[in-house]
Coordinates of N, CA and C in Angstrom, one line a residue:
S34 N -18.8 22.4 0.9 CA -18.3 21.6 0.9 C -17.3 20.4 -0.7
L35 N -16.6 20.5 -0.1 CA -15.3 20.1 -1.3 C -16.4 19.1 -2.2
S36 N -16.2 18.2 -3.1 CA -16.1 16.7 -3.3 C -14.9 16.4 -3.8
L37 N -14.9 14.6 -3.2 CA -13.8 13.8 -3.1 C -13.1 14.0 -4.8
E38 N -13.9 14.1 -6.1 CA -13.7 14.6 -7.1 C -12.1 15.5 -6.7
W39 N -12.5 17.0 -6.7 CA -11.9 18.7 -6.5 C -10.7 18.3 -5.0
V40 N -11.0 17.3 -4.6 CA -10.0 17.2 -3.5 C -9.1 16.0 -4.2
I41 N -9.7 15.3 -4.9 CA -8.1 14.0 -5.8 C -7.4 14.8 -6.8
C42 N -8.3 16.3 -7.7 CA -7.5 16.1 -8.5 C -6.3 17.9 -8.2
S43 N -7.2 18.0 -7.1 CA -6.0 18.9 -6.4 C -4.8 18.6 -6.3
S44 N -4.5 17.6 -5.5 CA -3.7 16.9 -5.3 C -3.1 16.5 -6.1
L45 N -3.4 16.5 -7.6 CA -2.4 15.6 -8.8 C -2.3 17.1 -9.4
I46 N -2.2 17.4 -9.1 CA -1.4 18.7 -9.8 C -0.4 18.8 -10.4
T47 N 0.4 17.6 -10.5 CA 1.2 17.8 -11.1 C 0.7 16.8 -12.7
N48 N 0.4 16.0 -12.6 CA -0.9 15.6 -13.5 C -2.2 16.4 -14.5
P49 N -2.3 17.2 -14.9 CA -3.8 18.1 -14.7 C -4.5 17.5 -15.6
S50 N -4.1 16.6 -16.8 CA -4.9 16.2 -17.6 C -5.8 14.9 -16.8
L51 N -5.3 14.9 -16.0 CA -5.9 13.5 -15.0 C -7.6 14.9 -14.5
C52 N -8.0 15.6 -14.1 CA -8.6 16.7 -14.0 C -9.4 16.7 -14.1
A53 N -9.3 17.5 -15.6 CA -10.2 17.4 -16.7 C -11.5 17.4 -17.3
T54 N -11.8 15.4 -17.2 CA -12.9 15.1 -17.1 C -13.6 14.7 -15.6
M55 N -13.1 15.4 -14.5 CA -13.4 15.4 -13.4 C -14.4 16.4 -13.3
S56 N -15.9 15.8 -12.5 CA -16.9 16.9 -12.0 C -16.0 18.0 -11.4
S57 N -16.8 19.4 -11.4 CA -16.6 20.0 -9.9 C -17.3 20.6 -9.0
G58 N -18.1 19.0 -8.9 CA -18.9 19.2 -8.5 C -20.4 18.4 -8.1
E59 N -20.4 18.7 -9.3 CA -21.6 18.3 -10.5 C -22.0 16.2 -9.9
E60 N -22.5 15.4 -9.5 CA -23.0 14.4 -10.1 C -23.3 14.3 -11.5
D61 N -22.3 13.5 -12.2 CA -22.8 12.9 -13.6 C -22.1 11.6 -14.1
D62 N -22.3 11.1 -14.9 CA -21.8 9.9 -15.1 C -20.5 9.6 -16.3
E63 N -19.8 10.2 -16.0 CA -18.6 10.4 -16.4 C -17.4 9.1 -15.7
E64 N -16.8 8.8 -16.8 CA -15.8 7.7 -16.5 C -15.4 8.2 -15.3
V65 N -14.4 7.7 -14.7 CA -13.0 8.8 -14.1 C -12.2 7.8 -14.0
P66 N -10.9 8.1 -14.6 CA -9.6 7.8 -15.2 C -9.7 7.3 -13.8
Q67 N -8.5 5.8 -14.5 CA -8.0 4.4 -13.4 C -7.7 4.7 -12.3
Q68 N -6.6 6.2 -12.8 CA -5.4 6.6 -11.9 C -5.8 7.2 -10.8
V69 N -7.1 8.3 -11.1 CA -7.4 8.2 -10.2 C -8.6 8.1 -9.2
A70 N -8.9 6.8 -9.8 CA -9.9 5.5 -8.9 C -9.1 4.5 -7.8
D71 N -7.9 5.0 -8.5 CA -6.7 3.6 -7.6 C -6.9 4.8 -6.1
L72 N -5.9 5.6 -7.2 CA -5.7 7.1 -5.8 C -6.8 7.1 -4.4
A73 N -8.1 7.5 -5.3 CA -9.4 7.3 -4.4 C -9.1 6.4 -3.4
N74 N -8.6 5.0 -4.0 CA -9.1 4.0 -3.2 C -7.9 3.7 -2.2
A75 N -6.7 4.4 -2.1 CA -5.5 4.2 -2.1 C -5.4 4.0 -0.1
S76 N -4.9 2.6 0.1 CA -4.7 2.5 1.8 C -4.0 3.6 2.8
T77 N -4.3 4.4 3.1 CA -3.6 5.0 4.5 C -3.4 4.1 6.4
P78 N -2.5 4.9 7.0 CA -2.8 4.6 8.1 C -3.7 5.4 8.6
T79 N -4.8 4.7 9.8 CA -5.4 6.0 10.4 C -5.6 6.3 11.0
N80 N -4.4 5.6 11.7 CA -3.5 6.6 13.1 C -2.0 5.5 13.6
L81 N -1.3 6.7 14.2 CA -0.1 6.1 14.2 C 1.2 5.5 15.2
R82 N 0.2 5.2 16.1 CA 0.0 4.0 17.1 C 0.2 2.7 17.4
T83 N -0.5 1.9 16.0 CA 0.2 0.8 16.0 C 0.3 0.5 14.4
I84 N 0.6 1.3 13.7 CA 1.2 1.4 12.6 C 2.0 -0.2 12.4
R85 N 1.8 -1.1 10.9 CA 2.3 -2.1 11.1 C 3.5 -1.9 9.4
A86 N 4.2 -2.4 9.3 CA 4.2 -2.9 7.4 C 4.7 -3.8 7.4
C87 N 3.3 -4.5 6.1 CA 3.4 -5.7 5.1 C 4.9 -6.0 5.1
K88 N 5.8 -7.8 5.6 CA 6.3 -7.3 5.3 C 7.1 -8.3 3.9
R89 N 6.0 -8.1 3.0 CA 6.2 -8.6 1.9 C 6.3 -7.2 1.4
C90 N 5.9 -6.4 1.0 CA 5.8 -4.8 0.1 C 6.3 -3.8 0.7
G91 N 5.9 -3.7 2.0 CA 6.5 -2.2 2.6 C 4.7 -1.8 3.5
L92 N 3.4 -2.2 2.3 CA 2.9 -1.0 2.6 C 2.8 -1.7 4.4
L93 N 2.4 0.6 4.4 CA 1.3 0.6 5.9 C 0.2 0.6 6.1
K94 N 0.4 0.3 7.4 CA -1.7 0.2 8.1 C -1.5 -0.1 9.4
T95 N -2.7 -0.3 9.7 CA -2.4 0.0 11.0 C -2.8 -1.9 11.3
Y96 N -2.6 -2.8 13.0 CA -2.8 -3.2 12.4 C -4.6 -4.0 11.7
D97 N -5.4 -3.0 12.7 CA -6.7 -3.6 12.4 C -7.2 -4.2 11.5
Q98 N -6.7 -2.6 10.0 CA -6.6 -2.0 9.3 C -5.8 -3.7 8.4
F99 N -4.9 -3.6 8.5 CA -4.4 -5.4 8.4 C -5.6 -6.9 8.5
F100 N -6.1 -6.5 9.6 CA -6.9 -7.8 10.0 C -8.3 -7.0 9.2
D101 N -8.4 -6.1 8.9 CA -9.9 -5.9 8.0 C -10.0 -6.1 7.0
I102 N -9.2 -5.8 6.5 CA -8.5 -5.2 4.7 C -8.0 -6.6 4.3
G103 N -6.6 -6.4 4.8 CA -5.5 -7.7 3.9 C -4.6 -6.4 3.9
C104 N -3.5 -7.0 2.7 CA -2.5 -5.8 1.9 C -3.0 -6.6 1.3
E105 N -3.6 -5.0 0.1 CA -4.1 -4.8 -1.3 C -3.2 -5.4 -2.3
N106 N -1.8 -5.8 -2.3 CA -0.9 -5.9 -3.1 C -0.1 -7.6 -3.2
C107 N -0.8 -8.6 -1.5 CA -0.2 -9.2 -1.2 C -1.2 -10.3 -0.3
P108 N -3.1 -10.3 -1.5 CA -4.4 -11.1 -0.9 C -3.1 -12.2 -0.8
F109 N -2.7 -13.3 -1.3 CA -2.2 -14.3 -1.3 C -2.0 -14.6 0.1
L110 N -1.6 -13.7 1.0 CA -1.2 -13.8 2.0 C -2.1 -13.8 3.4
G111 N -3.3 -13.8 2.9 CA -4.2 -14.4 3.6 C -4.3 -13.6 5.1
M112 N -4.5 -12.2 5.2 CA -3.8 -11.6 6.7 C -5.5 -11.0 6.8
R113 N -6.2 -10.8 5.3 CA -7.5 -10.7 6.1 C -8.5 -11.3 7.3
D114 N -8.8 -11.5 8.6 CA -9.0 -12.1 9.5 C -8.4 -12.9 9.7
T115 N -7.5 -13.4 9.7 CA -6.4 -13.7 10.9 C -5.9 -13.3 11.2
P116 N -5.9 -13.1 12.7 CA -5.0 -12.6 13.6 C -2.8 -12.8 13.1
N117 N -3.5 -14.0 12.9 CA -1.9 -15.0 12.8 C -1.6 -14.4 12.0
R118 N -1.7 -14.8 10.9 CA -1.2 -14.0 9.5 C -0.5 -12.3 10.0
V119 N -1.4 -12.0 10.8 CA -1.2 -10.3 10.6 C -0.1 -10.4 11.1
N120 N -0.1 -10.8 12.5 CA 1.6 -11.4 13.3 C 1.9 -11.4 12.3
S121 N 2.7 -12.3 11.7 CA 3.9 -13.1 10.9 C 4.1 -12.6 9.9
C122 N 3.4 -11.8 9.4 CA 3.2 -10.7 7.4 C 3.1 -9.4 8.1
T123 N 3.6 -8.8 9.0 CA 3.9 -7.7 9.7 C 4.8 -7.5 10.8
T124 N 5.4 -6.0 10.4 CA 6.0 -5.5 11.4 C 6.0 -4.6 11.8
A125 N 6.3 -3.8 13.0 CA 6.5 -2.7 13.8 C 7.9 -2.1 13.5
F126 N 8.8 -3.0 13.3 CA 9.8 -3.1 12.8 C 10.8 -2.6 10.7
F127 N 10.2 -1.1 10.7 CA 10.8 -0.6 9.4 C 11.2 1.1 9.3
E128 N 12.1 1.6 8.9 CA 12.7 2.7 8.9 C 11.9 3.6 7.7
G129 N 11.3 4.5 8.5 CA 11.2 5.8 7.4 C 9.4 5.6 6.4
Q130 N 8.8 6.4 6.1 CA 7.3 6.6 5.4 C 7.9 7.4 3.9
A131 N 7.0 7.4 2.9 CA 6.9 7.9 1.6 C 5.2 7.5 0.8
A132 N 5.3 8.7 0.6 CA 3.1 8.0 0.6 C 3.4 8.8 -1.5
V133 N 2.7 7.0 -1.7 CA 2.8 7.2 -3.6 C 1.8 7.3 -3.8
M134 N 2.2 8.1 -4.5 CA 0.3 8.6 -4.9 C 0.3 7.9 -6.4
D135 N 1.2 8.1 -7.2 CA 0.8 7.3 -8.7 C 2.5 6.8 -8.8
P136 N 2.0 5.1 -8.2 CA 3.4 4.4 -7.9 C 4.0 4.3 -9.7
R137 N 3.3 4.1 -11.0 CA 3.9 3.8 -12.3 C 5.0 5.1 -12.6
E138 N 4.3 6.2 -12.1 CA 5.2 7.1 -12.4 C 5.8 8.3 -11.7
S139 N 5.8 7.7 -10.7 CA 6.6 7.7 -9.5 C 8.2 7.8 -8.9
W140 N 10.1 7.9 -9.2 CA 10.8 7.4 -9.2 C 10.8 7.3 -7.6
V141 N 9.9 7.4 -6.8 CA 10.7 6.7 -5.4 C 9.5 5.6 -5.4
A142 N 8.2 5.0 -6.1 CA 8.1 4.1 -6.0 C 9.1 3.6 -7.0
K143 N 10.3 3.7 -7.9 CA 10.9 2.8 -8.9 C 12.1 2.5 -7.8
W144 N 12.6 4.0 -6.7 CA 13.5 3.3 -5.7 C 13.1 2.1 -5.2
L145 N 11.7 2.3 -4.5 CA 11.6 1.5 -2.9 C 10.9 0.4 -4.2
R146 N 11.1 -0.4 -5.3 CA 10.7 -1.0 -6.5 C 9.3 -1.3 -5.2
V147 N 8.4 -0.5 -5.4 CA 6.9 -0.5 -5.7 C 6.0 -0.1 -6.4
D148 N 6.6 0.4 -7.5 CA 6.5 1.5 -8.8 C 4.6 -0.4 -9.1
D149 N 4.7 -1.1 -8.7 CA 4.0 -2.4 -9.2 C 2.6 -2.2 -8.7
Y150 N 2.9 -1.4 -7.2 CA 1.9 -1.5 -6.4 C 1.1 -0.5 -6.4
H151 N -0.2 -0.7 -5.6 CA -1.2 0.7 -5.7 C -0.9 1.8 -4.1
P152 N -1.4 2.6 -4.9 CA -1.1 3.9 -4.3 C -1.3 3.5 -2.6
G153 N -0.5 4.1 -1.9 CA 0.0 3.9 0.0 C 0.4 5.0 0.1
V154 N 0.9 4.7 1.4 CA 2.3 4.9 2.5 C 3.5 4.1 2.3
Y155 N 4.5 3.4 1.8 CA 5.5 2.5 2.2 C 6.7 2.8 3.4
A156 N 6.8 1.6 3.5 CA 8.1 2.3 4.0 C 9.8 2.2 3.3
I157 N 10.2 2.8 4.2 CA 11.7 2.8 3.2 C 12.6 1.1 2.5
S158 N 12.5 1.5 4.2 CA 12.9 -0.4 4.1 C 12.0 -0.7 6.2
V159 N 12.4 -2.3 5.5 CA 11.8 -3.4 6.6 C 12.2 -4.1 7.2
T160 N 12.2 -4.1 8.5 CA 13.5 -5.6 9.5 C 12.0 -6.4 9.5
G161 N 12.7 -8.1 9.4 CA 12.0 -9.0 9.7 C 12.4 -10.6 9.4
T162 N 11.4 -11.6 9.4 CA 11.5 -12.6 9.1 C 10.6 -13.5 9.0
F163 N 10.0 -13.9 7.8 CA 8.9 -14.8 7.7 C 8.3 -16.4 8.2
D164 N 7.6 -16.5 9.3 CA 7.5 -18.3 9.6 C 7.7 -18.7 7.9
V165 N 8.2 -20.4 8.2 CA 8.4 -21.3 7.5 C 7.4 -21.1 5.7
D166 N 5.5 -21.8 6.8 CA 4.9 -21.7 5.7 C 4.9 -20.6 5.7
V167 N 4.5 -19.4 4.9 CA 4.6 -18.3 4.7 C 5.8 -17.7 3.9
K168 N 6.6 -18.2 4.1 CA 7.6 -18.0 3.5 C 7.6 -18.7 1.6
E169 N 6.9 -20.3 2.4 CA 6.6 -21.0 1.3 C 5.6 -21.1 0.1
V170 N 4.4 -20.6 1.1 CA 3.3 -19.6 0.1 C 4.2 -18.2 -0.9
I171 N 5.0 -17.6 -0.2 CA 6.2 -16.3 -1.1 C 6.2 -17.0 -2.4
E172 N 7.1 -18.2 -1.8 CA 8.6 -18.9 -2.6 C 8.4 -19.6 -4.0
N173 N 6.6 -20.4 -3.7 CA 6.0 -21.6 -4.8 C 5.2 -20.6 -5.0
G174 N 4.7 -19.0 -4.8 CA 4.1 -18.4 -5.6 C 4.8 -17.4 -6.6
G175 N 6.6 -17.0 -6.3 CA 7.4 -17.0 -6.9 C 7.5 -15.6 -6.7
Y176 N 6.7 -15.2 -6.1 CA 7.1 -13.2 -5.2 C 8.2 -13.2 -4.7
S177 N 8.4 -11.8 -5.1 CA 9.5 -11.4 -3.8 C 8.9 -10.7 -2.5
W178 N 10.5 -10.2 -1.7 CA 9.3 -9.5 -0.7 C 10.9 -8.3 -0.1
R179 N 10.4 -7.6 0.3 CA 11.7 -6.3 0.4 C 12.2 -6.8 2.8
C180 N 11.3 -7.0 3.0 CA 12.3 -7.3 4.1 C 13.3 -7.6 4.5
R181 N 14.7 -7.5 4.6 CA 15.2 -7.9 5.7 C 15.4 -8.9 6.7
P182 N 16.4 -9.8 6.9 CA 16.0 -10.2 8.2 C 17.2 -9.7 8.7
V183 N 16.7 -10.2 9.9 CA 17.0 -9.3 11.5 C 18.5 -9.9 12.1
A184 N 19.7 -8.5 12.4 CA 20.3 -8.7 12.4 C 20.6 -9.8 13.9
S185 N 21.8 -11.0 13.6 CA 21.9 -10.6 15.2 C 23.6 -10.7 15.9

């Protein structure tokens, strides 16, 4: 069976220098480059039926993933273990998807304005509005958001 390291390296073929330090399946104590570690921890939706987008950053995950883990890019929203927050901070109304493996180097990540976020799958555009209390948290923290208001 292939080791996780080999799978990650084969998917990072555009940047072979990251793979130079990876083992070919043998266990050793070499340090894994941060970019590879980030990719190994990337959050991807586990199914497409209950997929939702974070209204602030556009990260796509299932409802259960937002409930269990929260949003890696927006921990200040407090979605973890809080169903009301998951419902008010995520939406099923989004368009398109883009998998971002290396946000710092990806032109797609720059275009989506997610180049400072974690690797993952992002919505191209997100539609929705925040509740007043969530909006205050975001504005008081100096954060921006990507969702556009619902057309009326």
